[in-house]
Short mmCIF file of C-alpha atoms in Angstrom, two decimals:
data_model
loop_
_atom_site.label_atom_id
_atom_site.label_comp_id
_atom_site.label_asym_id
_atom_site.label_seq_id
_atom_site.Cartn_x
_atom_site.Cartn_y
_atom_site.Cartn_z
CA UNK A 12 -99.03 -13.10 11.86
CA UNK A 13 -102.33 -12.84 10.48
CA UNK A 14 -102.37 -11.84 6.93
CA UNK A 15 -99.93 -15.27 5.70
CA UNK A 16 -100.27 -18.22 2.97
CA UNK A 17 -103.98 -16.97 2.06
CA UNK A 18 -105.37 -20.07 0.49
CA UNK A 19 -106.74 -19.14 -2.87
CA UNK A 20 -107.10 -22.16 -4.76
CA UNK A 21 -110.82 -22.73 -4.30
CA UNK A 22 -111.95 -18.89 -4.94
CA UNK A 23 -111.69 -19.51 -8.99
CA UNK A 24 -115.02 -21.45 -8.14
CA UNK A 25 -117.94 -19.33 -7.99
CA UNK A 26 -118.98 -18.38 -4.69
CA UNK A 27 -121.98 -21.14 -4.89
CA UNK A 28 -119.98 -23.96 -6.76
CA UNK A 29 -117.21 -23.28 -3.79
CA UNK A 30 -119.42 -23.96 -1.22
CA UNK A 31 -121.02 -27.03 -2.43
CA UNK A 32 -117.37 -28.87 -3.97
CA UNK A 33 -115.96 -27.84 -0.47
CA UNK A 34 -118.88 -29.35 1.41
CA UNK A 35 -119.20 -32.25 -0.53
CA UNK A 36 -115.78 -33.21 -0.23
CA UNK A 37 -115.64 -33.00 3.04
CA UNK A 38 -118.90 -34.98 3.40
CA UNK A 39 -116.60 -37.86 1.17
CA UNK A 40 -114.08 -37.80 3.86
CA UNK A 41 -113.36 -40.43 6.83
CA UNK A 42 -114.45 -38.45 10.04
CA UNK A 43 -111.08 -38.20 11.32
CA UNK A 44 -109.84 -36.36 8.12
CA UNK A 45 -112.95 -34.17 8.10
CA UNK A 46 -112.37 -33.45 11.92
CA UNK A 47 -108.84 -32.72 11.12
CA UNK A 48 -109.99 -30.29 8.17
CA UNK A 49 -112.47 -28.39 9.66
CA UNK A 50 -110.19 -27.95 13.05
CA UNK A 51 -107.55 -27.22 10.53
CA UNK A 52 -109.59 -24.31 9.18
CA UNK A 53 -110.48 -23.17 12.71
CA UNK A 54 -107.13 -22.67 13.68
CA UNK A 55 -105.61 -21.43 10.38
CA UNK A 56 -103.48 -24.30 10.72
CA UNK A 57 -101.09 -22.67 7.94
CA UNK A 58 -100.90 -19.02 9.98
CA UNK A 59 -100.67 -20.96 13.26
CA UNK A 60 -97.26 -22.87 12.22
CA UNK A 61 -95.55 -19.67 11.07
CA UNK A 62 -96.45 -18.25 14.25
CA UNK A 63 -94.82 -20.88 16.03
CA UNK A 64 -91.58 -20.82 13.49
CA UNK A 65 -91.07 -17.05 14.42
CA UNK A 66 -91.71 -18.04 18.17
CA UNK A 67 -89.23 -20.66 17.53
CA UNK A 68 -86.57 -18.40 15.76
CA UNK A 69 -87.03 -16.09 18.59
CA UNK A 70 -86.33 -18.89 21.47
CA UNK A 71 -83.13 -19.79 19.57
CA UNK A 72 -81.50 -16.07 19.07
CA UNK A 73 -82.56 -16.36 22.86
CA UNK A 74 -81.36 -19.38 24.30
CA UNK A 75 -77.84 -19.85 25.31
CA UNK A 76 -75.88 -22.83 23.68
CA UNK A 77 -76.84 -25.97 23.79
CA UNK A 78 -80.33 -24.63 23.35
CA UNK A 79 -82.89 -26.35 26.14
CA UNK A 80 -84.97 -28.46 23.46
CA UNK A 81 -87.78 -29.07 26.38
CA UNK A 82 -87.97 -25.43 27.07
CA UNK A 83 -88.20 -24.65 23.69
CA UNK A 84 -91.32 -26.99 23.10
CA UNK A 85 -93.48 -25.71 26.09
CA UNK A 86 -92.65 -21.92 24.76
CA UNK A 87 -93.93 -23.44 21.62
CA UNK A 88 -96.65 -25.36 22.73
CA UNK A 89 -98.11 -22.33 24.74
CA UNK A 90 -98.04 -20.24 21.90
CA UNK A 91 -100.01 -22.37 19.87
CA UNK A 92 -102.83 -22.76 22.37
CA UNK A 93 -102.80 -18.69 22.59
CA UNK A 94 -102.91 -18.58 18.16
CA UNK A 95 -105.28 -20.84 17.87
CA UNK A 96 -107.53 -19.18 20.63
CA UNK A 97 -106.70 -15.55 18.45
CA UNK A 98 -107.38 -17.14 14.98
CA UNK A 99 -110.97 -18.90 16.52
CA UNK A 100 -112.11 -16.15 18.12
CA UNK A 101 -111.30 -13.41 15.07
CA UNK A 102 -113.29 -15.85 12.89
CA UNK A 103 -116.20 -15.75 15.82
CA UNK A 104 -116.12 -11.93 15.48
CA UNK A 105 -116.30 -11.62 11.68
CA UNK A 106 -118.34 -14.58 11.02
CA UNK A 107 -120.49 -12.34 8.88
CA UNK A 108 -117.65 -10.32 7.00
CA UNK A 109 -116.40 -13.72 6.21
CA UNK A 110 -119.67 -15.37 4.78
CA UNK A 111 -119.12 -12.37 1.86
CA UNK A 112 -115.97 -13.35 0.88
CA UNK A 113 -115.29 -15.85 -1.64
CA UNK A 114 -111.95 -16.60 0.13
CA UNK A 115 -113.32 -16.74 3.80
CA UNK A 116 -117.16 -18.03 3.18
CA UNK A 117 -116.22 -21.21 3.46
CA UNK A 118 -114.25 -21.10 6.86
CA UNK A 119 -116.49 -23.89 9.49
CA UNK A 120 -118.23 -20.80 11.36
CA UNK A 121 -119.06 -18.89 8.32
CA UNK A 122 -120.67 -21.33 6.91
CA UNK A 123 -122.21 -22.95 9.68
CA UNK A 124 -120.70 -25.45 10.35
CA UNK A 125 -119.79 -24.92 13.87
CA UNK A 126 -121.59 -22.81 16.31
CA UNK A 127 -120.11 -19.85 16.71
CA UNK A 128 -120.74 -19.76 20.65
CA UNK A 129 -119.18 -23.07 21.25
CA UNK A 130 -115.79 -22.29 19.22
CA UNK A 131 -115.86 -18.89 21.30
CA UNK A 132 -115.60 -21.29 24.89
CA UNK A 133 -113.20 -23.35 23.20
CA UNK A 134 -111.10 -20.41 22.10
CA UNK A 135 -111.49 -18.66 25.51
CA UNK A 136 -110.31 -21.90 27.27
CA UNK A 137 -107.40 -22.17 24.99
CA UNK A 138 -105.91 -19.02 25.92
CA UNK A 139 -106.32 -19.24 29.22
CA UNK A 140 -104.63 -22.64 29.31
CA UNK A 141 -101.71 -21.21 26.78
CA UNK A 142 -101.35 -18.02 29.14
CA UNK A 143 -101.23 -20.12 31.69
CA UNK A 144 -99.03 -22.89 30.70
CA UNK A 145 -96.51 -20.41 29.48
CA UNK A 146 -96.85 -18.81 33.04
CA UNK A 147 -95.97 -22.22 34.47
CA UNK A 148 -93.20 -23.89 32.26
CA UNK A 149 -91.64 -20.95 30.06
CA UNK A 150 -92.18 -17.36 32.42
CA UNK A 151 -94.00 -14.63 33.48
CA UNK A 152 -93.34 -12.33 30.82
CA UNK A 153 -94.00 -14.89 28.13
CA UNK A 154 -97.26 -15.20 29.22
CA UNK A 155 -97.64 -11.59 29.42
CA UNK A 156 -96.34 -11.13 26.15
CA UNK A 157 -98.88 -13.88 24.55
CA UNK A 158 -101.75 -12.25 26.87
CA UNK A 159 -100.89 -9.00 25.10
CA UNK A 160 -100.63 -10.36 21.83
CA UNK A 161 -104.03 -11.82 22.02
CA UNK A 162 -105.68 -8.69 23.48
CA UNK A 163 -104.04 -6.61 20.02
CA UNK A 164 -105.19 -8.83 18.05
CA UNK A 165 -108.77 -9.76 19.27
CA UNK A 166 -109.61 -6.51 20.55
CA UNK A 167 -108.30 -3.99 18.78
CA UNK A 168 -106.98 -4.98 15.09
CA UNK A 169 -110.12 -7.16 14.34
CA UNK A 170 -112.68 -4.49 15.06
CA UNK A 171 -110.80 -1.86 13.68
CA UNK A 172 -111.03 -3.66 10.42
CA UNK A 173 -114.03 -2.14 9.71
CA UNK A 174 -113.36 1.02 11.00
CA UNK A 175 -110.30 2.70 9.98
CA UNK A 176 -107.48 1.81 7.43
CA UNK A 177 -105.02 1.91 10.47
CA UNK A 178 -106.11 -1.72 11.04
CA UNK A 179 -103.14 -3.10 9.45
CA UNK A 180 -100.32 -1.65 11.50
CA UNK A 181 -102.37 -2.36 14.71
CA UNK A 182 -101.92 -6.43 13.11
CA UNK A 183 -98.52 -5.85 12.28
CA UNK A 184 -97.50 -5.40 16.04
CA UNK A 185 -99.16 -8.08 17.16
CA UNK A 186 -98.14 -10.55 14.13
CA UNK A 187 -94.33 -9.13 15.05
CA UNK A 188 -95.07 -9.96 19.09
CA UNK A 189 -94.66 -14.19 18.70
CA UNK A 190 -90.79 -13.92 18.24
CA UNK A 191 -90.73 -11.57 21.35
CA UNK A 192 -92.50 -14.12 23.26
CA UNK A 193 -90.11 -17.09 21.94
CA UNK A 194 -87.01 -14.93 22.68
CA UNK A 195 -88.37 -13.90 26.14
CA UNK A 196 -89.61 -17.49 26.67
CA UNK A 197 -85.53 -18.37 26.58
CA UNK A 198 -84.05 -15.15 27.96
CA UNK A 199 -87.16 -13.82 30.53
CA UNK A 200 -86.28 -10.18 29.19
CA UNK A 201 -86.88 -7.28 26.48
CA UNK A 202 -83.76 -6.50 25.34
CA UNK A 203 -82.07 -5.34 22.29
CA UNK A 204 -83.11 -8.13 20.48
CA UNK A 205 -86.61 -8.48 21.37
CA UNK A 206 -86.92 -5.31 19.78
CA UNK A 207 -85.34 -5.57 16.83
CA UNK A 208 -87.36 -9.06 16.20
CA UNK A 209 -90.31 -6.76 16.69
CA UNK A 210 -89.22 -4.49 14.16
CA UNK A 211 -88.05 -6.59 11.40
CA UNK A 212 -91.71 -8.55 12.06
CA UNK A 213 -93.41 -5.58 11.65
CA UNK A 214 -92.17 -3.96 8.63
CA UNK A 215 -91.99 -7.52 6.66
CA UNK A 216 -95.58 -7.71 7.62
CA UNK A 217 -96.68 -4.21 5.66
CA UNK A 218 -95.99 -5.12 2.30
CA UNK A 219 -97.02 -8.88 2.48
CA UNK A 220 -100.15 -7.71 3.57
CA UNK A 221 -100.42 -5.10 0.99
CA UNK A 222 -99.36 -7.32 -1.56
CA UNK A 223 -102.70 -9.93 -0.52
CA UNK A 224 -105.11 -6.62 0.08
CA UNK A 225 -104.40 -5.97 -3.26
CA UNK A 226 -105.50 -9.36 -5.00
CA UNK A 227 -108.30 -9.42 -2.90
CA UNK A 228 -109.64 -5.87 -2.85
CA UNK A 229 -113.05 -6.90 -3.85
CA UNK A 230 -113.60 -9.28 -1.10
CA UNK A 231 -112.33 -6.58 1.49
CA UNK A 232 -114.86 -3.71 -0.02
CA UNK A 233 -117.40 -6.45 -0.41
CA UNK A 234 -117.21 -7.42 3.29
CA UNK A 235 -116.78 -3.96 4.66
CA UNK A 236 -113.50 -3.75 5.87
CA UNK A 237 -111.69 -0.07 5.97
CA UNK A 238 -108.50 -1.41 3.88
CA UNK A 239 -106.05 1.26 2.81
CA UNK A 240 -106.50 -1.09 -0.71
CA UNK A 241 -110.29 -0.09 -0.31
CA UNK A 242 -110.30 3.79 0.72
CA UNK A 243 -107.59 4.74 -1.79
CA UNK A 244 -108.84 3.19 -5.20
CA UNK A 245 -105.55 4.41 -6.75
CA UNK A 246 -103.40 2.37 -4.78
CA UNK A 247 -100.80 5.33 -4.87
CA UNK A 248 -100.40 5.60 -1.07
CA UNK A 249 -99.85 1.59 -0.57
CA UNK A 250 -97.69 1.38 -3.26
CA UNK A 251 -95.90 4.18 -2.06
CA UNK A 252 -96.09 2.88 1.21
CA UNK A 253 -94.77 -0.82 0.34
CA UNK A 254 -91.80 0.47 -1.27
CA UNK A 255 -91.37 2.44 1.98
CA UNK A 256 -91.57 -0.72 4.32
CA UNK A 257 -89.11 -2.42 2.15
CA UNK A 258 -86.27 0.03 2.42
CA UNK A 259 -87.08 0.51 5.81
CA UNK A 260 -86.66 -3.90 6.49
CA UNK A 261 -83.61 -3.79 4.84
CA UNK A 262 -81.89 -1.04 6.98
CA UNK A 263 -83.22 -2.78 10.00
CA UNK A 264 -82.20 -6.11 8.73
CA UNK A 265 -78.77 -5.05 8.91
CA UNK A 266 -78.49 -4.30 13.01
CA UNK A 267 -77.29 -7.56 13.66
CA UNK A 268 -73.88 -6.39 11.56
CA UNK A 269 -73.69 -3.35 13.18
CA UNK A 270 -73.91 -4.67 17.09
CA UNK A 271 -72.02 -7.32 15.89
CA UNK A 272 -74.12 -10.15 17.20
CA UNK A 273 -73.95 -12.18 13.86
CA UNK A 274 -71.31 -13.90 11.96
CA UNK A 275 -69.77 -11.58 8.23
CA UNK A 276 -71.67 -13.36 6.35
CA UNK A 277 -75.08 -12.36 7.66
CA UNK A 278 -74.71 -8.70 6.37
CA UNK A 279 -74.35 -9.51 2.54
CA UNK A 280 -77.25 -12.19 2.79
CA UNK A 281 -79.24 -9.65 4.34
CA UNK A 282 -78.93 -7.38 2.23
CA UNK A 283 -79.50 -9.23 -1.11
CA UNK A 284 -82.41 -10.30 0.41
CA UNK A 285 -83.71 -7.08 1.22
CA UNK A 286 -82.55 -5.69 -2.27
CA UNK A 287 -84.74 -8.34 -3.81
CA UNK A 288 -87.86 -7.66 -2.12
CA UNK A 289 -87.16 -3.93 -2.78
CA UNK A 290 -87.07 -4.75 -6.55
CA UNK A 291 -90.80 -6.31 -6.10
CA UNK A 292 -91.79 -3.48 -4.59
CA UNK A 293 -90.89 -1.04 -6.81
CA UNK A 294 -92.58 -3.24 -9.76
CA UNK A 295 -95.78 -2.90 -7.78
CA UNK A 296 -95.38 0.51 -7.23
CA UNK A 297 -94.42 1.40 -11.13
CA UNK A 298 -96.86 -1.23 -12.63
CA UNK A 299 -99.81 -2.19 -9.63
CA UNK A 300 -101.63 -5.20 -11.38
CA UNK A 301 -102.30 -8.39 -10.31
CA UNK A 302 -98.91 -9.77 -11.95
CA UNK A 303 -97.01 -7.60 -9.71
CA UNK A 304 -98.89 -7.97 -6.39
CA UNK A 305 -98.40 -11.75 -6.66
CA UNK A 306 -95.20 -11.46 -7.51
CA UNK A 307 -94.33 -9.25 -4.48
CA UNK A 308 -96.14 -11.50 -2.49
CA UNK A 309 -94.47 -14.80 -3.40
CA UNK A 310 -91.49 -12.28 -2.83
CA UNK A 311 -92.46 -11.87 0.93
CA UNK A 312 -93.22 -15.58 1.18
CA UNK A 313 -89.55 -16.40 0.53
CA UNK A 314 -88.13 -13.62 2.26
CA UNK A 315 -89.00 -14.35 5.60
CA UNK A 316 -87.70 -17.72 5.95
CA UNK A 317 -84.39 -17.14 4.25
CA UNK A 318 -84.02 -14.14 6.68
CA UNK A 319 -84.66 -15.80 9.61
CA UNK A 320 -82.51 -19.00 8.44
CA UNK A 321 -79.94 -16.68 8.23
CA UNK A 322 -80.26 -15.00 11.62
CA UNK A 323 -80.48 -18.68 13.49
CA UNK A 324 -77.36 -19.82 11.07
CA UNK A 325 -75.12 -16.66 11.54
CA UNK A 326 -76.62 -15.72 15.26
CA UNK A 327 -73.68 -15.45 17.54
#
């Protein structure tokens, strides 16, 4: 899910102060909690853990009752090793796009701080164990999934970046794929589900990310990424396109009510939800500042846990 929980706090420094408050604080630190910080960054310890509460969410709609707790922690484990490999080696590829951001120049191989070859080994190591360790103790097809999810991610979405505005719904499908694998993990097949875990991913990732694109359109043109934000200067066609993904979540939202494969109360919850982040999106669309982009953004931020809190709570 690679576009969640940006951490803006330190970009109302300028770009030089940044560097050198960051650095020195980090120089301040015991080594442990300056190991911990700059691994931290590597990872994107914040995207990393959402990852692996989808993956989780996904396991549990998955699992039959009582849910295997041990199976659920090596799905979980393997998908970390396979995000953290993904999140290293994007920051290896734009090293240089992210040393002209304000919000990314301070990441460890941006600004030096770790050799960009030697996080690529790591990275490559680390999803070969997580592939494999899913292989081994969750299944075949959760590795596969994870293997795919990499390759989308690495491969395609990060160098399309600077290519073509399309970028972001290349990143959406692989942000949506760590519930499959969780769900697969328990089940060992694409069903229904899978799918619709895929979808409602997906969509909720469009106008989060078009919510952050927004507030950071500078740092996207400055680095040279092809951003929808960044090609259409208007911002017509993603606000357009945000309140388009929202309607879209909510309908989808709803197919657990209509297969009946959660509890009454689901449907209403869902739907308030969805009506709520609708009601950011149209505020963006009618009034595209930064007040409104944050706004919709926070919106996202608490829709996606209460949605999925409700699917676990009213799964049947």
């Amino acid at each position: 899910m690679k576009h969640v929980f940006r951490d803006s706090s330190a970009s109302r420094l300028p770009t030089g102060g940044r560097s050198a408050a960051v650095a020195s604080g980090l120089r301040r630190s015991p080594a442990p909690i300056r190991w911990w910080q700059e691994l931290s960054e590597l990872i994107k310890f914040r995207l990393t853990l959402l990852v692996l509460l989808t993956t989780l969410v996904g396991f549990c709609l998955g699992s039959a009752r009582p849910i295997d707790g041990l199976q659920a922690l090596h799905t979980v484990l393997g998908t970390a090793l396979v995000a953290a490999a993904a999140a290293i080696l994007n920051e290896v590829i734009e090293r240089q796009q992210d040393a002209r951001m304000t919000r990314t120049q301070n990441r460890p191989i941006a600004a030096g701080r770790v050799a960009g070859p030697q996080a690529a080994a790591a990275a490559v190591a680390a999803a070969m164990a997580g592939v494999a360790y899913l292989g081994f103790f969750a299944n075949v097809l959760a590795a596969l999934v994870a293997a795919v999810t990499l390759g989308i991610y690495v491969s395609i979405y990060t160098p399309l970046k600077r290519i073509s505005p399309w970028n972001t719904w290349v990143g959406a499908v692989s942000g949506a794929l760590p519930p499959v694998i969780g769900y697969v993990g328990a089940r060992n097949e694409v069903d229904q589900t899978a799918l619709f875990l895929l979808a409602l991913l997906f969509l909720w990732q469009m106008p989060h990310f078009f919510a952050i694109a927004w507030l950071y359109r500078n740092d996207y043109e400055r680095a040279g990424f092809r951003m929808l934000v960044v090609v259409d200067a208007t911002g017509r066609k993603l606000t357009s396109q945000t309140v388009f993904f929202t309607i879209a979540l909510l309908l989808v939202s709803l197919w657990p009510s209509a297969a009946g494969t959660a509890a009454l109360a689901y449907g209403p919850g869902a739907a308030g939800l969805g009506a709520l982040f609708i009601w950011a999106a149209i505020r963006f669309h009618n009034r595209p500042d930064r007040s409104t982009a944050r706004a919709l953004f926070f919106a996202s931020i608490a829709y996606l846990p209460l949605i999925l809190g409700l699917l676990v709570l009213c799964w049947k």
